Short mmCIF file of C-alpha atoms in Angstrom, two decimals:
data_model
loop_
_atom_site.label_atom_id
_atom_site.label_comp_id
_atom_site.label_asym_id
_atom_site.label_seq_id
_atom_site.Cartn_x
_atom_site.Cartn_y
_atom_site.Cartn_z
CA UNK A 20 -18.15 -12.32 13.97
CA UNK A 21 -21.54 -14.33 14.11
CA UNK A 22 -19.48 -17.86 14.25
CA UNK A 23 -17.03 -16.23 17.07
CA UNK A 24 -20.37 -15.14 19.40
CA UNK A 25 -21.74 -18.79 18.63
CA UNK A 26 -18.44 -20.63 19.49
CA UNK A 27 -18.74 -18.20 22.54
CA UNK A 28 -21.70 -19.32 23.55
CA UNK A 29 -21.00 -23.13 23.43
CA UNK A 30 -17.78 -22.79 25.30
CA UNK A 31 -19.85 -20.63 28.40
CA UNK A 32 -22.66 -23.15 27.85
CA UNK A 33 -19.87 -26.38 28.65
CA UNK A 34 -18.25 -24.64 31.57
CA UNK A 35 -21.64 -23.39 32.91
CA UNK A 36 -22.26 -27.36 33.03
CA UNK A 37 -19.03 -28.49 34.17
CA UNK A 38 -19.24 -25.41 36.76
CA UNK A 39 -22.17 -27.06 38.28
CA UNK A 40 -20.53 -30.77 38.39
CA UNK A 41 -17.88 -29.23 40.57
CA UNK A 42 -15.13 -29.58 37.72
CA UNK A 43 -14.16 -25.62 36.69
CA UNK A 44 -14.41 -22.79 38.97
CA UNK A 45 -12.76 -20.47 36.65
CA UNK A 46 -15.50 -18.63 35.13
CA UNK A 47 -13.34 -16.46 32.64
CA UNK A 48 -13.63 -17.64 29.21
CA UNK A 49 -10.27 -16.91 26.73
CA UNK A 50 -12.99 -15.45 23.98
CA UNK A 51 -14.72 -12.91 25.52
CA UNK A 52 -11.42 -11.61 27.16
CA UNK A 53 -9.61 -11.70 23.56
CA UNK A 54 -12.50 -9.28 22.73
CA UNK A 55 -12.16 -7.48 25.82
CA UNK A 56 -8.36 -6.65 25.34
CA UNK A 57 -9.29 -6.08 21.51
CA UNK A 58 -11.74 -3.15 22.78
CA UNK A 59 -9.28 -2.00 24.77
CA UNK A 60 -6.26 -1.71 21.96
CA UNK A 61 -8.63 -0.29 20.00
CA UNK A 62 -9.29 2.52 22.06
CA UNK A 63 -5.75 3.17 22.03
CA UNK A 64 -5.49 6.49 19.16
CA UNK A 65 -4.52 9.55 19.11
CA UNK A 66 -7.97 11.32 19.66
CA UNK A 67 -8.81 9.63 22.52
CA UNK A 68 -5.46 8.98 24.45
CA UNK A 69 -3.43 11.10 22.99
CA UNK A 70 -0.39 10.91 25.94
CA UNK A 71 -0.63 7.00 26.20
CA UNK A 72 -0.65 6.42 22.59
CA UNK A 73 2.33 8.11 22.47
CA UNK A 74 4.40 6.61 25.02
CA UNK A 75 3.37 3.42 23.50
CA UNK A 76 4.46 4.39 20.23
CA UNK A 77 7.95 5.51 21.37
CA UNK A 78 8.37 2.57 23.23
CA UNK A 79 7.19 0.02 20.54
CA UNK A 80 9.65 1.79 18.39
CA UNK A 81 12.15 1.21 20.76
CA UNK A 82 11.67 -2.44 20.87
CA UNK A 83 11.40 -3.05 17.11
CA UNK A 84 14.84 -0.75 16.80
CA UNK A 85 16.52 -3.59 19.69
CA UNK A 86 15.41 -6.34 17.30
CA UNK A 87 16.52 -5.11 14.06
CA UNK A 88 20.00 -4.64 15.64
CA UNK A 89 19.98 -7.59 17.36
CA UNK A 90 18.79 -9.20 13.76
CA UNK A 91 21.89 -7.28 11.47
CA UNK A 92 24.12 -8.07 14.37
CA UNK A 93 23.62 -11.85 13.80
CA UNK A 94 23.80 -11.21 10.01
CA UNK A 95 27.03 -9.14 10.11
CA UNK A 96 29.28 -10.45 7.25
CA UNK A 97 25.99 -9.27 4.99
CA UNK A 98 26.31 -5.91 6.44
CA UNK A 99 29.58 -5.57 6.91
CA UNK A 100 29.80 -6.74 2.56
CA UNK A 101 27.19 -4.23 2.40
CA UNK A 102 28.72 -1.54 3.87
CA UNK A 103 32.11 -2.48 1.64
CA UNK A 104 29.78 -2.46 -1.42
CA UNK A 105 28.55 0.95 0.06
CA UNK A 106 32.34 2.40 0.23
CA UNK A 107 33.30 1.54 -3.34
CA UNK A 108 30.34 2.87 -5.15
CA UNK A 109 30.63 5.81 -2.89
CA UNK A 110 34.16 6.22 -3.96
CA UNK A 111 33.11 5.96 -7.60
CA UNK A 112 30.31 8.56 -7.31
CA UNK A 113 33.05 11.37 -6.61
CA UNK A 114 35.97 10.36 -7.89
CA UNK A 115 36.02 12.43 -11.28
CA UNK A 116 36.39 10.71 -14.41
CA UNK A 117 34.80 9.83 -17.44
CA UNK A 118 32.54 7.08 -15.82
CA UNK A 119 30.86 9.95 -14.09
CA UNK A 120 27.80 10.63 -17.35
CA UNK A 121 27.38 6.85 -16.92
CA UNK A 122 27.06 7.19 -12.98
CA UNK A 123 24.86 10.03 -13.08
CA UNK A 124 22.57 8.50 -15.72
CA UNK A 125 22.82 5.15 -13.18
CA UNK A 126 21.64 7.56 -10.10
CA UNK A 127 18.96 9.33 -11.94
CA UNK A 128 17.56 5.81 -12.97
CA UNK A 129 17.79 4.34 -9.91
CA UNK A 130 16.32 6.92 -7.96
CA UNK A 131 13.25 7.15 -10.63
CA UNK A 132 12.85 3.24 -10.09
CA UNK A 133 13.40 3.74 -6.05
CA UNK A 134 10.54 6.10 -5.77
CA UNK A 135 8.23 4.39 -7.20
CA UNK A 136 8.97 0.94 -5.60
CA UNK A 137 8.71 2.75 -2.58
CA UNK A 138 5.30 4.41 -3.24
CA UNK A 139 4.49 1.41 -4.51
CA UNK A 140 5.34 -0.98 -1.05
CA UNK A 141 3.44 2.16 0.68
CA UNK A 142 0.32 1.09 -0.80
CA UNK A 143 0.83 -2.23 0.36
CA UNK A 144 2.93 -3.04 2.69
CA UNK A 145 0.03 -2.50 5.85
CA UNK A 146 1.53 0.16 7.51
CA UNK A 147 -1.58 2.12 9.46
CA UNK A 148 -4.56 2.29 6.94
CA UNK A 149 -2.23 2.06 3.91
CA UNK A 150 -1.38 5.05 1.63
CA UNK A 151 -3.15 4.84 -1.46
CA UNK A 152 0.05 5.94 -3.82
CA UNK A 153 -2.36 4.93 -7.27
CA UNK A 154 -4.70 7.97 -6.25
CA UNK A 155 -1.82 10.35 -5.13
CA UNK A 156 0.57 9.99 -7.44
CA UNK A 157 0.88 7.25 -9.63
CA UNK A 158 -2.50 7.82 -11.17
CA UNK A 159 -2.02 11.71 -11.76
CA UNK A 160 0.99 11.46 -12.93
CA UNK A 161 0.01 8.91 -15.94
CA UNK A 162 -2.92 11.85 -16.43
CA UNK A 163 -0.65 14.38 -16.70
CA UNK A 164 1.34 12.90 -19.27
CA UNK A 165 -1.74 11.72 -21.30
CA UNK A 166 -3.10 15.05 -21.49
CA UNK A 167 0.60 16.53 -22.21
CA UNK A 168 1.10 13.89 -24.95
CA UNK A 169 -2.18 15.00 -27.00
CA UNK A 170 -1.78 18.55 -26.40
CA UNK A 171 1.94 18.08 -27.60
CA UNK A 172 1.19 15.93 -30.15
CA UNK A 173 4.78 14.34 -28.71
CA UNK A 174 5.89 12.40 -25.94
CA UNK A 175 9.54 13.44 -26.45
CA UNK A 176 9.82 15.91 -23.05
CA UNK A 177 12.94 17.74 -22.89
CA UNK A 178 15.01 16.31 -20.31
CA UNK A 179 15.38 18.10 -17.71
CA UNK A 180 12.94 19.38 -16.43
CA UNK A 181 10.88 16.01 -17.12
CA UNK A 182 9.76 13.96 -15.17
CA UNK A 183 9.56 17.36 -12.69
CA UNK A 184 7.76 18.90 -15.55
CA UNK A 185 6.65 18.49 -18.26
CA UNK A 186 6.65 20.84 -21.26
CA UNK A 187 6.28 20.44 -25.22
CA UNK A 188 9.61 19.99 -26.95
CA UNK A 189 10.71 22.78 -29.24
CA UNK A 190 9.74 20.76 -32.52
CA UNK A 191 6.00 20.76 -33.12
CA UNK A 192 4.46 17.36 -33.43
CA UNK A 193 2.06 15.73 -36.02
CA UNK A 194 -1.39 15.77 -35.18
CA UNK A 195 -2.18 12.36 -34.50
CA UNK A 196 0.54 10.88 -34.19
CA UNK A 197 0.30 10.08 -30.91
CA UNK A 198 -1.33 6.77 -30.08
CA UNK A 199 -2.09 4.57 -26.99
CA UNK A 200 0.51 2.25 -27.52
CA UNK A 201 2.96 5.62 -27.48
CA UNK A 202 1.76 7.05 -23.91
CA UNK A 203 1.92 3.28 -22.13
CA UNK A 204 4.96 2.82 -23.06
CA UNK A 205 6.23 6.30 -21.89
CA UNK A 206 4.53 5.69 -18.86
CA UNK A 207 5.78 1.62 -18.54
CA UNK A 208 8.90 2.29 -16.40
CA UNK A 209 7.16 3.69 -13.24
CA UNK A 210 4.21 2.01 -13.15
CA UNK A 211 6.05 -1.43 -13.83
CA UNK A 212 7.99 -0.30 -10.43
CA UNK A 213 5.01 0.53 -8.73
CA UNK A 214 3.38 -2.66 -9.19
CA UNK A 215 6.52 -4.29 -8.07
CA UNK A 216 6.42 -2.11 -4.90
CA UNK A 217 2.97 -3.95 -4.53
CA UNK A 218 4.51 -7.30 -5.12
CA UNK A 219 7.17 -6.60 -2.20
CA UNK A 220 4.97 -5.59 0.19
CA UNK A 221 2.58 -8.64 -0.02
CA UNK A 222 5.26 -10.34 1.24
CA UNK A 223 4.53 -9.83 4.99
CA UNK A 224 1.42 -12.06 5.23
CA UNK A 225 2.67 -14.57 3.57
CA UNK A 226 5.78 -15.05 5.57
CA UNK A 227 4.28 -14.62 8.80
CA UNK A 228 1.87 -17.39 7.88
CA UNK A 229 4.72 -19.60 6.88
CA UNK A 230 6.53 -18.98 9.82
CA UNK A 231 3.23 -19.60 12.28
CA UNK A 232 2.59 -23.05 10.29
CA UNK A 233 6.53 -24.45 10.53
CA UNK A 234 7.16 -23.59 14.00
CA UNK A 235 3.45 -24.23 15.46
CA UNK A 236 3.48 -20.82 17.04
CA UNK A 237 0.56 -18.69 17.61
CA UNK A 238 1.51 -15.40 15.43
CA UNK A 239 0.93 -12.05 17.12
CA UNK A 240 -1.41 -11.13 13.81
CA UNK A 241 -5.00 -10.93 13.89
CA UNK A 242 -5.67 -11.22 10.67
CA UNK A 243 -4.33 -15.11 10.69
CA UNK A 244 -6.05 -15.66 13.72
CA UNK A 245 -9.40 -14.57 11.58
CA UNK A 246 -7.92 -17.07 8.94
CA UNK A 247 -7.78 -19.53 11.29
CA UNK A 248 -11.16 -18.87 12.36
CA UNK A 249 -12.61 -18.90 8.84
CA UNK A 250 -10.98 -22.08 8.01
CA UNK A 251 -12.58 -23.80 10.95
CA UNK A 252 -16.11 -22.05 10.20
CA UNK A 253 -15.98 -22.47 6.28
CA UNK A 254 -19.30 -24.64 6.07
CA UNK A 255 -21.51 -22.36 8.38
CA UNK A 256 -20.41 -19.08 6.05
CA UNK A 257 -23.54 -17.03 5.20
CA UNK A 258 -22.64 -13.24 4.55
CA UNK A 259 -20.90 -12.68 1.55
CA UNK A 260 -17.67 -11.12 3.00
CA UNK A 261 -16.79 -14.46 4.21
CA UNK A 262 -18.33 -16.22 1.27
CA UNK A 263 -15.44 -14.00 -0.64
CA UNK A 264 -12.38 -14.15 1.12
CA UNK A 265 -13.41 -18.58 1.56
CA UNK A 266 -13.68 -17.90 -2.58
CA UNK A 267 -10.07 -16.75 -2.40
CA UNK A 268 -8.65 -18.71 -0.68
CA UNK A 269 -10.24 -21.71 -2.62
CA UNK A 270 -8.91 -20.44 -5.50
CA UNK A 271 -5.68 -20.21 -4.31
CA UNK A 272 -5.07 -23.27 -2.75
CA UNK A 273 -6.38 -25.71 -5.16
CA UNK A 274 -5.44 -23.97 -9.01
CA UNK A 275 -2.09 -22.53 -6.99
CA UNK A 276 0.13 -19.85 -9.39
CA UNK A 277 -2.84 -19.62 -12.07
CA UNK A 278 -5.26 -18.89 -9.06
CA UNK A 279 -2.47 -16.83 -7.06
CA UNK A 280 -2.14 -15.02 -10.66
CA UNK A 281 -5.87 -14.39 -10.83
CA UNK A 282 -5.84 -12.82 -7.99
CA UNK A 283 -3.29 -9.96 -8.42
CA UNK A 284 -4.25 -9.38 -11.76
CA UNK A 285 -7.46 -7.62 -10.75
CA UNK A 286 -7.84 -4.96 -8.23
CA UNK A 287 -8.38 -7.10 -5.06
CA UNK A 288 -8.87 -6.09 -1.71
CA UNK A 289 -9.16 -9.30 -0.55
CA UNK A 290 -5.44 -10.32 -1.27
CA UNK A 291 -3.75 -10.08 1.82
CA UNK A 292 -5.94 -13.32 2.47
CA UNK A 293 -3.93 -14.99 -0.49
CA UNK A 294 -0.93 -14.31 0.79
CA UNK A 295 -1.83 -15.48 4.40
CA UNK A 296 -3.25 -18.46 2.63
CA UNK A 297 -0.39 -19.39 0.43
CA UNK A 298 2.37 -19.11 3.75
CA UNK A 299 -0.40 -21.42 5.49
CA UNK A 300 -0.55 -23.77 2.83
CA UNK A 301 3.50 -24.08 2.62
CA UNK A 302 2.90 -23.05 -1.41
CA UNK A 303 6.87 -22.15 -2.75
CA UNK A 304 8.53 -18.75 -2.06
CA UNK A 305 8.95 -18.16 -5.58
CA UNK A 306 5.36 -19.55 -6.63
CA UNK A 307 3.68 -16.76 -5.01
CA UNK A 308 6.09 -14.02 -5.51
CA UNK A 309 6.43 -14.81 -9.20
CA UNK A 310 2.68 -15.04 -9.53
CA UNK A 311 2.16 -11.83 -7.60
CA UNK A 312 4.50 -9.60 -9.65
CA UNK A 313 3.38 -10.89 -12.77
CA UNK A 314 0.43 -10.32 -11.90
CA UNK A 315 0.53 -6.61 -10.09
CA UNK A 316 3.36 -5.09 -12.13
CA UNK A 317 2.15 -6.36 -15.55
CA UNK A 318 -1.15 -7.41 -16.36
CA UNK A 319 -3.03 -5.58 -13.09
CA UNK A 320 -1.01 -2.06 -14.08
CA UNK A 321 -1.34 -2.44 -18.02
CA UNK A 322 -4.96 -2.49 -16.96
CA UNK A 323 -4.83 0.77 -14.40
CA UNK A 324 -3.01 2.47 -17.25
CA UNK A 325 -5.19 1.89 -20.10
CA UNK A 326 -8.31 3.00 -17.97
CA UNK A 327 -6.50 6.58 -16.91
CA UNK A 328 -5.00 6.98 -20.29
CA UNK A 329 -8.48 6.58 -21.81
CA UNK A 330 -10.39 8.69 -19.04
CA UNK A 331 -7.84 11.32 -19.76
CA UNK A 332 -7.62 11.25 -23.72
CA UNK A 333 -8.42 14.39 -25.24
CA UNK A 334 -12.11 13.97 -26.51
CA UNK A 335 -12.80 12.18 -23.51
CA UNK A 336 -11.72 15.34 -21.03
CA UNK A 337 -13.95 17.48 -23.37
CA UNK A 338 -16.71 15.95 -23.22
CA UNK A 339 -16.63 15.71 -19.84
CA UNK A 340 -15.98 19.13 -19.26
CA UNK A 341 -19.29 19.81 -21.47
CA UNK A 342 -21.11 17.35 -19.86
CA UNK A 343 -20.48 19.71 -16.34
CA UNK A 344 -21.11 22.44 -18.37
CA UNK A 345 -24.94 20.65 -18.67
CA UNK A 346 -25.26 20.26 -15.43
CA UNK A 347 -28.55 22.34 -14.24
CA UNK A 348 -28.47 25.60 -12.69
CA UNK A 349 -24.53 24.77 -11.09
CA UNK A 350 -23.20 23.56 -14.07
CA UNK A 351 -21.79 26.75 -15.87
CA UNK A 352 -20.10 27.67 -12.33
CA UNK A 353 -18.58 24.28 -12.19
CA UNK A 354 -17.14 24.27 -15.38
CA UNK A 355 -15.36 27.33 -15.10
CA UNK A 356 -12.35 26.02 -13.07
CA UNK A 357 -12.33 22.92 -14.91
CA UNK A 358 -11.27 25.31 -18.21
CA UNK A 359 -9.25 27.59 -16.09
CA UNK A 360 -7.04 24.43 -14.93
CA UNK A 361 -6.93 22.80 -18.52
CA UNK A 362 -6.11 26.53 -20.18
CA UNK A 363 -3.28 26.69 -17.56
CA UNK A 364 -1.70 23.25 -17.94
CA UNK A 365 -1.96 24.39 -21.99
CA UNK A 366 0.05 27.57 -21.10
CA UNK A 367 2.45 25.59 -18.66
CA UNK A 368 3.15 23.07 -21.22
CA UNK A 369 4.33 25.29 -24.24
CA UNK A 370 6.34 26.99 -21.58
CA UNK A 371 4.87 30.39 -22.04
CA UNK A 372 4.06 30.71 -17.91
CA UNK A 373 6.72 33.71 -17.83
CA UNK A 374 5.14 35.56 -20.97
CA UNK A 375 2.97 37.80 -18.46
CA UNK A 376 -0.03 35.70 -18.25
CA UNK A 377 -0.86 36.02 -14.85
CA UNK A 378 -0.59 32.67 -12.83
CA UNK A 379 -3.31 32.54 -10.30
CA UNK A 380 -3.92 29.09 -8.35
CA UNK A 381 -6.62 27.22 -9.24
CA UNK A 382 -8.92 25.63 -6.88
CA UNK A 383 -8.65 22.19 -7.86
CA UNK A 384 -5.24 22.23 -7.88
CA UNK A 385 -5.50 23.54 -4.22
CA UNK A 386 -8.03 21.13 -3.39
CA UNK A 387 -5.62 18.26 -4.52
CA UNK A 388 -2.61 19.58 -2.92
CA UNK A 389 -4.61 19.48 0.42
CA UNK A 390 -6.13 15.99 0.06
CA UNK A 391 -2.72 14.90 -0.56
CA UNK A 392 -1.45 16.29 2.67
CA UNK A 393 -4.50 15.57 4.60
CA UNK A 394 -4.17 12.02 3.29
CA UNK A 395 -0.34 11.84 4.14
CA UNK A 396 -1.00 12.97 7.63
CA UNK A 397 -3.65 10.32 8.37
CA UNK A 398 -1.20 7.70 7.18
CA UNK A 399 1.26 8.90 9.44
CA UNK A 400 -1.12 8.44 12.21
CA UNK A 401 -2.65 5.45 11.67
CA UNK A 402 1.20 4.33 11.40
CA UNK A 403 1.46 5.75 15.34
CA UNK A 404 -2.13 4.28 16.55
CA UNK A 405 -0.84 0.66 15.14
CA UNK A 406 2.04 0.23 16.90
CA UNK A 407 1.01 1.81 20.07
CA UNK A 408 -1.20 -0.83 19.99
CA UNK A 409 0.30 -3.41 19.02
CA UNK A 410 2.42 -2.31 22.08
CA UNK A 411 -0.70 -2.45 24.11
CA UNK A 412 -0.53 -6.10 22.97
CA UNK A 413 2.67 -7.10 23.77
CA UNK A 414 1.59 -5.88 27.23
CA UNK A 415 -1.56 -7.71 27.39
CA UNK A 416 0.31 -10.53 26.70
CA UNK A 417 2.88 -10.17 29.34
CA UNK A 418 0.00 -9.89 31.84
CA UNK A 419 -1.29 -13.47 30.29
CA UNK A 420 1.43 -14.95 30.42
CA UNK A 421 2.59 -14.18 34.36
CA UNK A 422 -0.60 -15.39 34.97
CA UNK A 423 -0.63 -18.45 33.29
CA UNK A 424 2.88 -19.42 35.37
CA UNK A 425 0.87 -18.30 38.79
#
């Protein structure tokens, strides 16, 4: 932001002077009125102008529905193949026979692999703020089966109900016998498809910057426009933010799929710019795809997994339940749900829930449910505030452009 105010500055200074040698009598300048109309899309939200915001939102909709259509329309033997593909395994799903154990076994699968692909190009993709699926699901979900697994002393859930629920299989376990090695790899499938959700929905930045750097086009993106910007201020850098993402893209650009690799392998909030720089730089579709999935669905989630499988080992929950227990003057009050909650996941998972024990909600399972939601529902409008403004853009843009041609 400091080198856009100082390339400000020197562009008012030079038509300040060429103003006064009689060769400019425009006095707008294209920066300040890119931050202008970015004030003014930013204002755009739901809390603020709640009616506009909306009518933008339908309306963007609207248009990116037209060019989708338009888009399959001109790519109608895939559909239309699709669509056959569709119709047969259709067919096959309800035609009875003995294929159908191998169908439904195919379904169940696939839709366990689906959802977490899904949750997984959520949490990347750049829709609105992003939902963070690690935190909501993936990550409790890995804790719940670590803390089943050592109070089971088995990771052999019946199935069904798992992976709805989990509960202890009839046969006792060996104490012990479960190790670390035994709960990753009961956990591999889903968070393997996670990670690969991640992969997928890195993809955006780096094919709009492609795209923008073959054709010559200005994208409608503001983050490669701050690219841009960083590229042509990389010497005068002096915060650290931009000392970080000039870091990344370094790395990227010069040690290429090792670098890329690097980069996904570590929780990275900075990655976006690698993508954005690898479409800039022209590096190879499958370069930086294979990098990234390597890096995000393997090494970066073998890494998640290990640290919420240790944090939620059974002498690591205990102590941390005494250490709240510690806690001056709050800490016996604290504690007290924290037992209730790990007594009634104990109860749940021999399946003796129905045996009269009374099954009272906890609070922290209440609390969770409601972050979840509360979390869900600012996704879902930080989804509508983005595209009514990028709406608002598309206007702005109009209005530049009619009076450019004037």
């Amino acid at each position: 932001m400091a080198e856009n105010g100082t390339d400000c500055d020197q562009r008012r200074i030079g038509m300040i002077k060429e103003q006064h040698n009689g060769n400019f009598t425009d006095p707008s300048l294209p920066c300040e009125r890119k931050r202008r109309d970015r004030e003014e899309r930013q204002n755009i939200v739901l809390w603020r102008q709640p009616l506009i915001t909306l009518q933008y939102f339908f309306l963007e909709t609207l248009i990116n529905l037209k060019e989708w259509t338009i888009k399959l329309w001109h790519r109608r033997s895939i559909v239309v193949s699709f669509l056959l593909l569709l119709a047969v395994l259709t067919a096959a799903y309800y035609i009875e026979g003995t294929h159908q154990q191998y169908v439904q076994y195919t379904e169940k699968k696939f839709l366990w692999c689906a959802y977490w692909v899904g949750l997984g190009i959520l949490s990347s993709v750049g829709l609105g703020t992003g939902l963070h699926t690690f935190l909501l699901y993936l990550g409790p979900h890995i804790a719940s089966v670590t803390l089943a697994a050592y109070e089971c002393n088995s990771v052999n859930f019946p199935e069904p109900p798992y992976p709805d629920q989990i509960i202890c299989p009839d046969e006792e376990g060996i104490e012990g016998s479960v190790s670390l090695w035994t709960i990753i790899s009961k956990v591999r499938v889903e968070a393997c498809m996670w990670g690969a959700g991640t992969a997928i929905g890195e993809l955006p930045p780096y094919f709009m910057a492609r795209a923008a750097r073959l054709s010559g086009a200005e994208p409608d993106d503001e983050e490669y426009q701050e690219f841009e910007e960083m590229l042509e201020h990389a010497e005068a850098a002096q915060d650290f933010a931009s000392r970080a993402k000039l870091a990344v893209q370094n790395l990227v650009q010069k040690v290429g799929f090792f670098g890329i690799l690097a980069c996904a392998s570590i929780p990275n909030p900075l990655f976006d710019l690698a993508g954005i720089t690898c479409g800039h730089f022209l590096v190879p579709f499958w370069t930086f795809f294979g990098a990234t999935l390597i890096g995000k669905a393997i090494i970066k989630m073998h890494i998640q997994k290990l640290f919420v499988i240790i944090t939620f080992s059974k002498h690591i929950v205990q102590q941390m339940v005494s250490l709240i227990g510690a806690v001056p003057s709050i800490g016996p009050s604290l504690q007290k749900p924290f037992q209730e909650y790990l007594e009634a996941q104990r109860i749940k998972l021999h399946h003796k829930s129905d045996n009269g024990v009374p099954q009272g909600e906890n609070w922290l399972s209440w609390m969770f449910e409601k972050l979840v939601i509360v979390m869900v529902c600012y996704f879902i409008l930080s989804i509508i505030n983005s595209m009514a403004q990028s709406y608002a853009k598309r206007v702005q843009q109009k209005m530049y452009s009619e009076e450019k041609t004037k």
